[in-house]
Amino acid sequence: MTDRPDEPDATESPEPRDENVEDVVDEAAEVDPDIDAALDSEAEDIAEPEVEADVEVDHEDEPEVEEPEEPDEPVDSDEEADADPEDDEPEELDSDEEADADPEDDEPEELESEAGLEPEDDDVVPEGAFDPDADDVVVAAAAPIHEVGDDDDGPSHNGRRVLLGILGLVAALYVAGYFLTGSRMPANATIGGVDVSGKSPSAARAAVDQELTPRIANEIVLNHGKKEFRIKPADAGLVFNLDRSIEEAGGNRSWNPSEMVGLFFGDHETAPALDVDDAKLQSVIGTIGESVNLEVVEAQITFPKGKPTPREPKAGLVVARDDAAEAMKGAYLVTDKPVAVPTVVVEPAVDADGLADAMKTIAEPAVAGPVTLAVGDKKVSLPVSAYTPALVIHIEDNVLKPYIDPKKLAKPLTNSVTGLGKKAVDATVRIENGKPVVIPGKEGVGLQPEEMAKKLLPVIDKTGDERRISIKAKVVDPLFTTKDAKALKIKERISSFTTHFPYAEYRNTNQSRAAALLNGTIIKPGETFSFNKIVGERTVANGFVSGFVINGGVFREELGGGVSQVATTMYNAGFFGGMDDVEHHPHAFYINRYPAGREATVYYGSLDLRWKNSTKYGVLVRAWVVKSTPGSQGEMHVQLWSTKIYDVKSGQSARRNFRAPGKQYDDTDRCVPQDPIQGFDIDIYRTFYKDGKKVKSETDTAHYQAADTVICGKKPPA
C-alpha cells in the first residue's frame, strides 16, 4: 500500500457525523465483553459490527481516533496487539488479510476485510474501534453511520432540485421567448390581408407598405338600398399608420406568453392600424344619416274642432353610428366593394293596439261633455271647445298620457267663455316705426291657467258628478311683466336675412304660418332658441298643408313642405347676429337658392335648428313673408333685435371632393321626379369683430351628397 500523508492525528477527538451514532453505540454495546471471544471473531466482524458490508471507506472523511494515555509502539499490519496482558494471544490473521506496513510510517494501517470488500463512503469503520490495550471493548461513539436518505441527497431534496431545475428551464425559455418576439412576426399572420407570416418586422413593414400604401386614397364605398355613398378617407378622418400596424400585429417584443406561443401556432389576422379623427368621421356618418334615417312616428291623439283624431304609429330607421364607424374603418384599405350602411329599426313606444285603447279610455271620454266648474257660489260649465285646443294625448314615459298646455288654456278662461274675470295681458316688445317699443302688461281677474290645467287633467275621462272641479278666481299676473321687458334692453336691429322662393301655394301657406309662430318670440339671456319647440309639429291642426320635403335623399310630399326655407333664413339671422350655433343640419344635397354651406333643414322630432343667446341682452325675433305669385318670387324675412355686440363677417372655401350623382327608378305612388345634383364639400368661416378688432373666428364644414336622377317607373330590363 502507498503512504497516507493525510492520516488523521491520533490525538484529535473524532467529530460526530450524524444522528445515527446512538444506533451504532447501541449495537456495539451488544458485543461480548470477553475480549478473547471478541478476538476469536473474524476480522470482518471486528470491522463491521451489525453494518451492511457493501460500503467503501471514505479516506477523506475518516474519523480521528483518540490515543491511549500510554501508547504502545506501532505494530505491523500482520500482527494484532494484545487486548489485555492477561488474555491469550489472538489468532493470527491469514496472510491474505494482512495489510502491508510502511516501515517509515508511525501510524497503524487499517484492516481490510477477509472477503476483500472495502467499506463504502457512507459506512466508515473508524480506526481504533477496538483498543488492544484497553481493559474493555471500547466502541468509538463518535464514528457515525451515514445511512442513505438521511442527508442532502435524499428523495425530498432531490425533488427540490428537480423542481428548481424545471423552474430554471422555464425561466430561460421565457426570457428566450421575449427576445424572440420582435425578431419575427407570428405564424399565419396577415395585416389587412397582406401575408407577413414569420417575416422579420422590417420585411413585414416593407411588404405591407408595398401592398397597402398605394390604396390610402381609395374611396370607402357604402350603400343602402339603391343609394351609394363614396367617402374619401381624408374627409372621414382616417389615416393609415404603417408603423403601428406592424407593432399591433406582433412586431415588437413582449412578455406576454400568448404572443410567444403565437410565433409558432394559430392564425393571426390583424386590421391595418388607423389614426382616426372622430369628429370628421361622425360628421360624415351624420350626413349619410340624413339620407338614410326615417323618423319614427309616435302614436298621438289631437282634437281639431273638438274631435279626437289619432295618428298611427310607424317604425323609424336610423344609422347605427358606432357600427357605421367600425364598418368604414374595417373597409378602408381592405376592400373596394360596397359595405352596407348599418341601420337600426326604431320601434314606436306604443303600437296600434295601445293607440286604440287610449282612444276608448281617454280621448272619447274627454269630449263626452262639459266639465263643471265650481267658483265660489257660482257653477259654470266649461265646454269641450274651451279646453280641447290645449289638450293632446301623447307619449310620455313610453305610454300615452293626456297633457293640457296652460298657455293654450289661458285664452278660453275669460269672461267670453265662462263669464268669469278678465284675462291678463303680457308685456311685449314691438317694432313700431323702425324702433323697438315696450308694450306694458296688464293684470287680469280669473282662473289661473296652471292651476286649471292641473285640476282639469284628472277629471276629463270621468262621468257624472266626478266630472267637476272647484277653483277660485284670483288676480292673474301677466307671465311677462313690463319690468321684465325693459330689463332686456332690446334697442336695435343686430342682424337681418332674406331668402327667395319660387311660386307654390303650399310654400306661401307653410312659410307664412311658421313665420307667424316665430314672430315676436323673445329669447332671454342664456336661453336657447329651438325652431321645433316654437313652431311645433307641422300638422293640419297646427295650420300646415302638404308640400315637398327631402326624405331619404329624395323628394317626398309631406305636411309642412317648404318650412326648411324659414329655418335657413333663421339660421343665417342667428349666424350674423353672433348667436352660438348649437344645432343645425345642412340639407342632404345642395339646393341652389340657399347659400352653400350656410343653410339648414328641420324635421319635427329629429332635426332641429337651435342657437343660444349667450349675451346679457334679450333677443327679439321678427319674421314675415312676402308671398309668391305666378309671376314673382316670394320672400322670407327674419330680423333679430337686441343690443349689438359684434360685427360678423362670413367667408367660404372653394368647393371640393365632388361626388357624381347616380340614377334610380321609383315605381311607387310617392315618386317625385328629380334632376341630378352634384355633391361636394365646403368650409364656412365666421369671424367676429368688436370695435373694429378681430375677436374670434369659427369654421364649419358642410358635406353634400350627390342627388341621383330619379325616374318614376320601373327600371327597364338590361
XYZ file of C-alpha atoms in Angstrom, residues 421-709:
289
model
C -112.997 87.555 -14.685
C -110.698 89.216 -17.175
C -107.626 87.888 -18.976
C -104.157 89.189 -18.017
C -102.074 90.718 -20.793
C -98.309 90.060 -21.015
C -95.880 92.855 -21.677
C -94.098 92.658 -25.012
C -91.704 94.433 -27.319
C -92.888 95.517 -30.737
C -91.176 97.189 -33.646
C -93.035 100.400 -34.403
C -91.777 102.923 -36.962
C -88.491 101.025 -37.148
C -87.832 101.116 -33.409
C -88.416 98.648 -30.548
C -91.159 99.728 -28.128
C -92.097 98.106 -24.786
C -95.845 97.445 -24.538
C -96.793 97.247 -20.820
C -98.508 94.181 -19.383
C -101.903 94.197 -17.615
C -103.262 92.228 -14.672
C -106.373 90.120 -15.036
C -109.002 88.560 -12.815
C -109.973 84.996 -13.426
C -108.806 81.418 -13.308
C -105.091 80.637 -13.127
C -104.200 78.588 -16.248
C -101.553 76.486 -14.478
C -103.910 75.582 -11.599
C -106.764 74.963 -14.013
C -104.709 72.636 -16.209
C -103.505 70.675 -13.180
C -107.054 70.154 -11.803
C -108.682 69.523 -15.159
C -106.495 66.570 -16.243
C -107.728 64.025 -13.636
C -111.451 64.550 -14.475
C -111.581 64.712 -18.284
C -112.125 60.943 -18.520
C -114.729 60.889 -15.715
C -118.534 60.990 -15.959
C -121.428 62.334 -13.864
C -120.667 64.142 -10.617
C -116.978 63.165 -10.837
C -116.655 65.421 -13.877
C -116.331 68.636 -11.860
C -113.640 70.711 -10.163
C -113.550 73.505 -7.572
C -111.361 76.518 -8.258
C -111.027 80.118 -7.068
C -110.928 83.224 -9.203
C -107.806 85.269 -8.468
C -105.865 88.241 -9.688
C -103.957 86.975 -12.667
C -100.490 88.468 -13.173
C -99.061 88.613 -16.658
C -96.436 85.963 -17.272
C -94.095 88.607 -18.713
C -94.208 91.964 -16.922
C -93.325 95.465 -18.079
C -90.275 95.397 -15.826
C -89.115 92.161 -17.431
C -89.425 93.657 -20.910
C -87.434 96.805 -20.083
C -84.610 94.821 -18.432
C -83.857 93.023 -21.712
C -82.502 96.261 -23.293
C -83.712 95.455 -26.780
C -82.595 98.614 -28.573
C -81.540 97.934 -32.178
C -81.506 95.513 -35.069
C -78.426 93.297 -34.852
C -78.982 91.120 -37.951
C -81.292 90.586 -40.915
C -81.525 87.961 -43.628
C -83.791 87.316 -46.607
C -84.223 84.295 -48.902
C -86.366 83.897 -52.026
C -88.552 81.035 -53.170
C -90.427 80.124 -56.359
C -94.169 80.258 -56.571
C -96.102 77.490 -54.850
C -99.194 77.924 -52.716
C -98.023 75.350 -50.181
C -94.856 77.473 -49.670
C -96.927 80.617 -49.172
C -99.108 78.849 -46.602
C -96.474 76.910 -44.655
C -93.825 79.628 -44.565
C -96.358 82.265 -43.535
C -97.630 80.016 -40.748
C -94.118 79.294 -39.438
C -93.179 82.990 -39.625
C -96.279 83.955 -37.658
C -95.420 81.472 -34.907
C -91.844 82.775 -34.710
C -92.672 86.470 -34.887
C -92.483 88.266 -31.512
C -90.518 85.479 -29.805
C -88.141 86.793 -27.166
C -85.050 84.759 -26.241
C -83.808 85.837 -22.825
C -80.104 85.917 -21.851
C -78.748 82.371 -21.579
C -81.796 80.799 -23.259
C -81.669 78.614 -26.372
C -83.867 79.185 -29.398
C -85.486 75.978 -30.724
C -87.289 76.059 -34.066
C -89.275 72.878 -33.436
C -90.305 73.935 -29.943
C -91.682 77.295 -31.083
C -93.212 76.294 -34.424
C -94.427 72.919 -33.203
C -95.253 69.873 -35.241
C -96.263 70.519 -38.813
C -99.826 69.196 -38.766
C -103.156 70.220 -40.195
C -104.294 71.180 -36.699
C -101.312 73.481 -36.427
C -102.138 75.217 -39.703
C -99.845 73.452 -42.174
C -100.543 71.813 -45.541
C -98.751 69.183 -47.617
C -95.739 70.110 -49.708
C -92.455 68.685 -50.912
C -89.705 67.745 -48.451
C -86.430 65.812 -48.721
C -86.809 62.442 -47.041
C -84.338 59.620 -47.524
C -82.366 61.573 -50.112
C -85.311 62.127 -52.472
C -88.282 64.482 -52.621
C -91.495 63.338 -50.991
C -94.796 65.085 -50.409
C -95.477 65.612 -46.703
C -97.094 68.107 -44.358
C -95.016 71.214 -43.793
C -93.135 71.232 -47.096
C -91.173 74.463 -47.539
C -90.642 75.119 -43.828
C -86.893 74.476 -44.232
C -86.763 77.797 -46.122
C -87.839 79.508 -42.896
C -85.208 77.516 -40.948
C -82.461 78.506 -43.402
C -83.391 82.187 -43.120
C -83.476 81.963 -39.319
C -80.085 80.169 -39.264
C -78.452 82.994 -41.203
C -80.041 85.656 -38.991
C -78.552 83.909 -35.940
C -75.226 83.446 -37.789
C -74.801 87.169 -38.468
C -76.349 88.136 -35.121
C -73.470 86.418 -33.307
C -75.608 83.714 -31.694
C -73.898 80.450 -30.628
C -74.613 77.596 -33.060
C -75.999 74.708 -31.009
C -77.578 72.530 -33.720
C -78.093 72.840 -37.429
C -78.196 70.347 -40.298
C -77.457 71.213 -43.928
C -79.731 69.517 -46.470
C -78.645 66.095 -47.698
C -77.946 67.632 -51.118
C -77.419 71.224 -52.131
C -80.375 73.444 -53.106
C -79.123 76.342 -55.176
C -81.485 79.006 -53.831
C -79.674 78.810 -50.471
C -76.120 79.992 -49.686
C -73.823 76.953 -49.987
C -72.866 75.594 -46.567
C -74.948 78.206 -44.746
C -78.384 76.627 -44.699
C -80.456 74.337 -42.507
C -83.173 71.734 -42.732
C -85.604 70.725 -39.964
C -87.784 67.687 -39.349
C -90.015 67.610 -36.293
C -88.847 65.167 -33.642
C -85.496 64.592 -35.339
C -83.691 67.540 -36.931
C -83.898 70.863 -35.134
C -82.381 74.324 -35.528
C -81.055 75.699 -32.249
C -78.901 78.656 -31.282
C -78.066 80.098 -27.874
C -78.245 83.718 -26.753
C -75.000 83.916 -24.770
C -75.212 87.700 -24.359
C -76.602 89.622 -21.386
C -79.367 91.151 -23.525
C -82.690 89.812 -24.752
C -83.177 88.963 -28.435
C -86.463 89.703 -30.228
C -87.355 87.720 -33.357
C -89.204 89.465 -36.143
C -90.322 87.254 -39.054
C -92.655 87.736 -42.009
C -93.287 86.509 -45.565
C -93.887 88.297 -48.824
C -95.940 85.716 -50.672
C -95.020 84.464 -54.128
C -97.244 84.805 -57.172
C -97.243 83.059 -60.550
C -95.211 85.975 -61.829
C -92.931 86.752 -58.862
C -90.813 85.025 -56.262
C -91.710 85.061 -52.615
C -89.524 86.469 -49.850
C -88.825 85.088 -46.412
C -87.553 87.691 -43.892
C -86.071 87.273 -40.411
C -84.618 90.012 -38.216
C -83.043 89.853 -34.752
C -83.265 92.866 -32.403
C -81.132 93.328 -29.291
C -78.077 95.339 -28.217
C -75.317 94.905 -30.770
C -72.017 93.398 -29.561
C -70.286 92.010 -32.667
C -69.918 92.720 -36.333
C -69.888 89.342 -38.065
C -68.401 88.567 -41.469
C -68.636 85.355 -43.487
C -66.231 83.599 -45.830
C -66.046 80.255 -47.599
C -63.568 77.868 -49.186
C -63.656 76.543 -52.714
C -65.899 73.537 -53.273
C -64.019 70.236 -53.208
C -64.434 66.455 -53.121
C -67.007 66.454 -55.880
C -69.341 63.465 -55.992
C -71.141 62.317 -59.112
C -74.875 61.507 -58.950
C -76.323 58.168 -59.933
C -79.654 57.072 -61.288
C -82.570 55.298 -59.655
C -86.061 54.243 -60.618
C -89.088 54.565 -58.355
C -92.352 52.845 -59.257
C -94.194 53.790 -56.050
C -97.095 56.227 -55.932
C -94.925 58.578 -53.838
C -92.345 59.113 -56.572
C -91.295 62.684 -57.401
C -89.056 63.120 -60.487
C -85.689 64.594 -59.624
C -82.808 66.050 -61.625
C -79.237 65.079 -60.716
C -77.254 67.313 -58.367
C -73.503 67.083 -57.855
C -72.220 66.508 -54.319
C -69.325 68.397 -52.759
C -67.788 69.677 -49.516
C -67.303 73.293 -48.488
C -65.925 75.148 -45.448
C -67.712 78.189 -43.993
C -65.812 80.780 -41.955
C -67.393 83.128 -39.388
C -65.268 85.986 -37.991
C -66.302 88.202 -35.061
C -65.169 91.826 -34.805
C -65.629 94.232 -31.898
C -64.716 97.894 -32.215
C -63.007 97.059 -35.497
C -60.729 94.382 -34.000
C -60.928 90.663 -34.685
C -62.119 88.801 -31.608
C -62.517 85.184 -32.762
C -63.260 83.021 -35.779
C -65.043 79.720 -36.433
C -65.027 77.129 -39.217
C -67.863 74.791 -40.137
C -67.812 72.166 -42.912
C -70.838 71.095 -44.928
C -70.876 67.739 -46.733
C -73.372 67.444 -49.580
C -74.173 64.068 -51.078
C -74.903 63.779 -54.770
C -78.624 63.679 -55.585
C -79.498 60.903 -58.001
C -81.582 61.267 -61.068
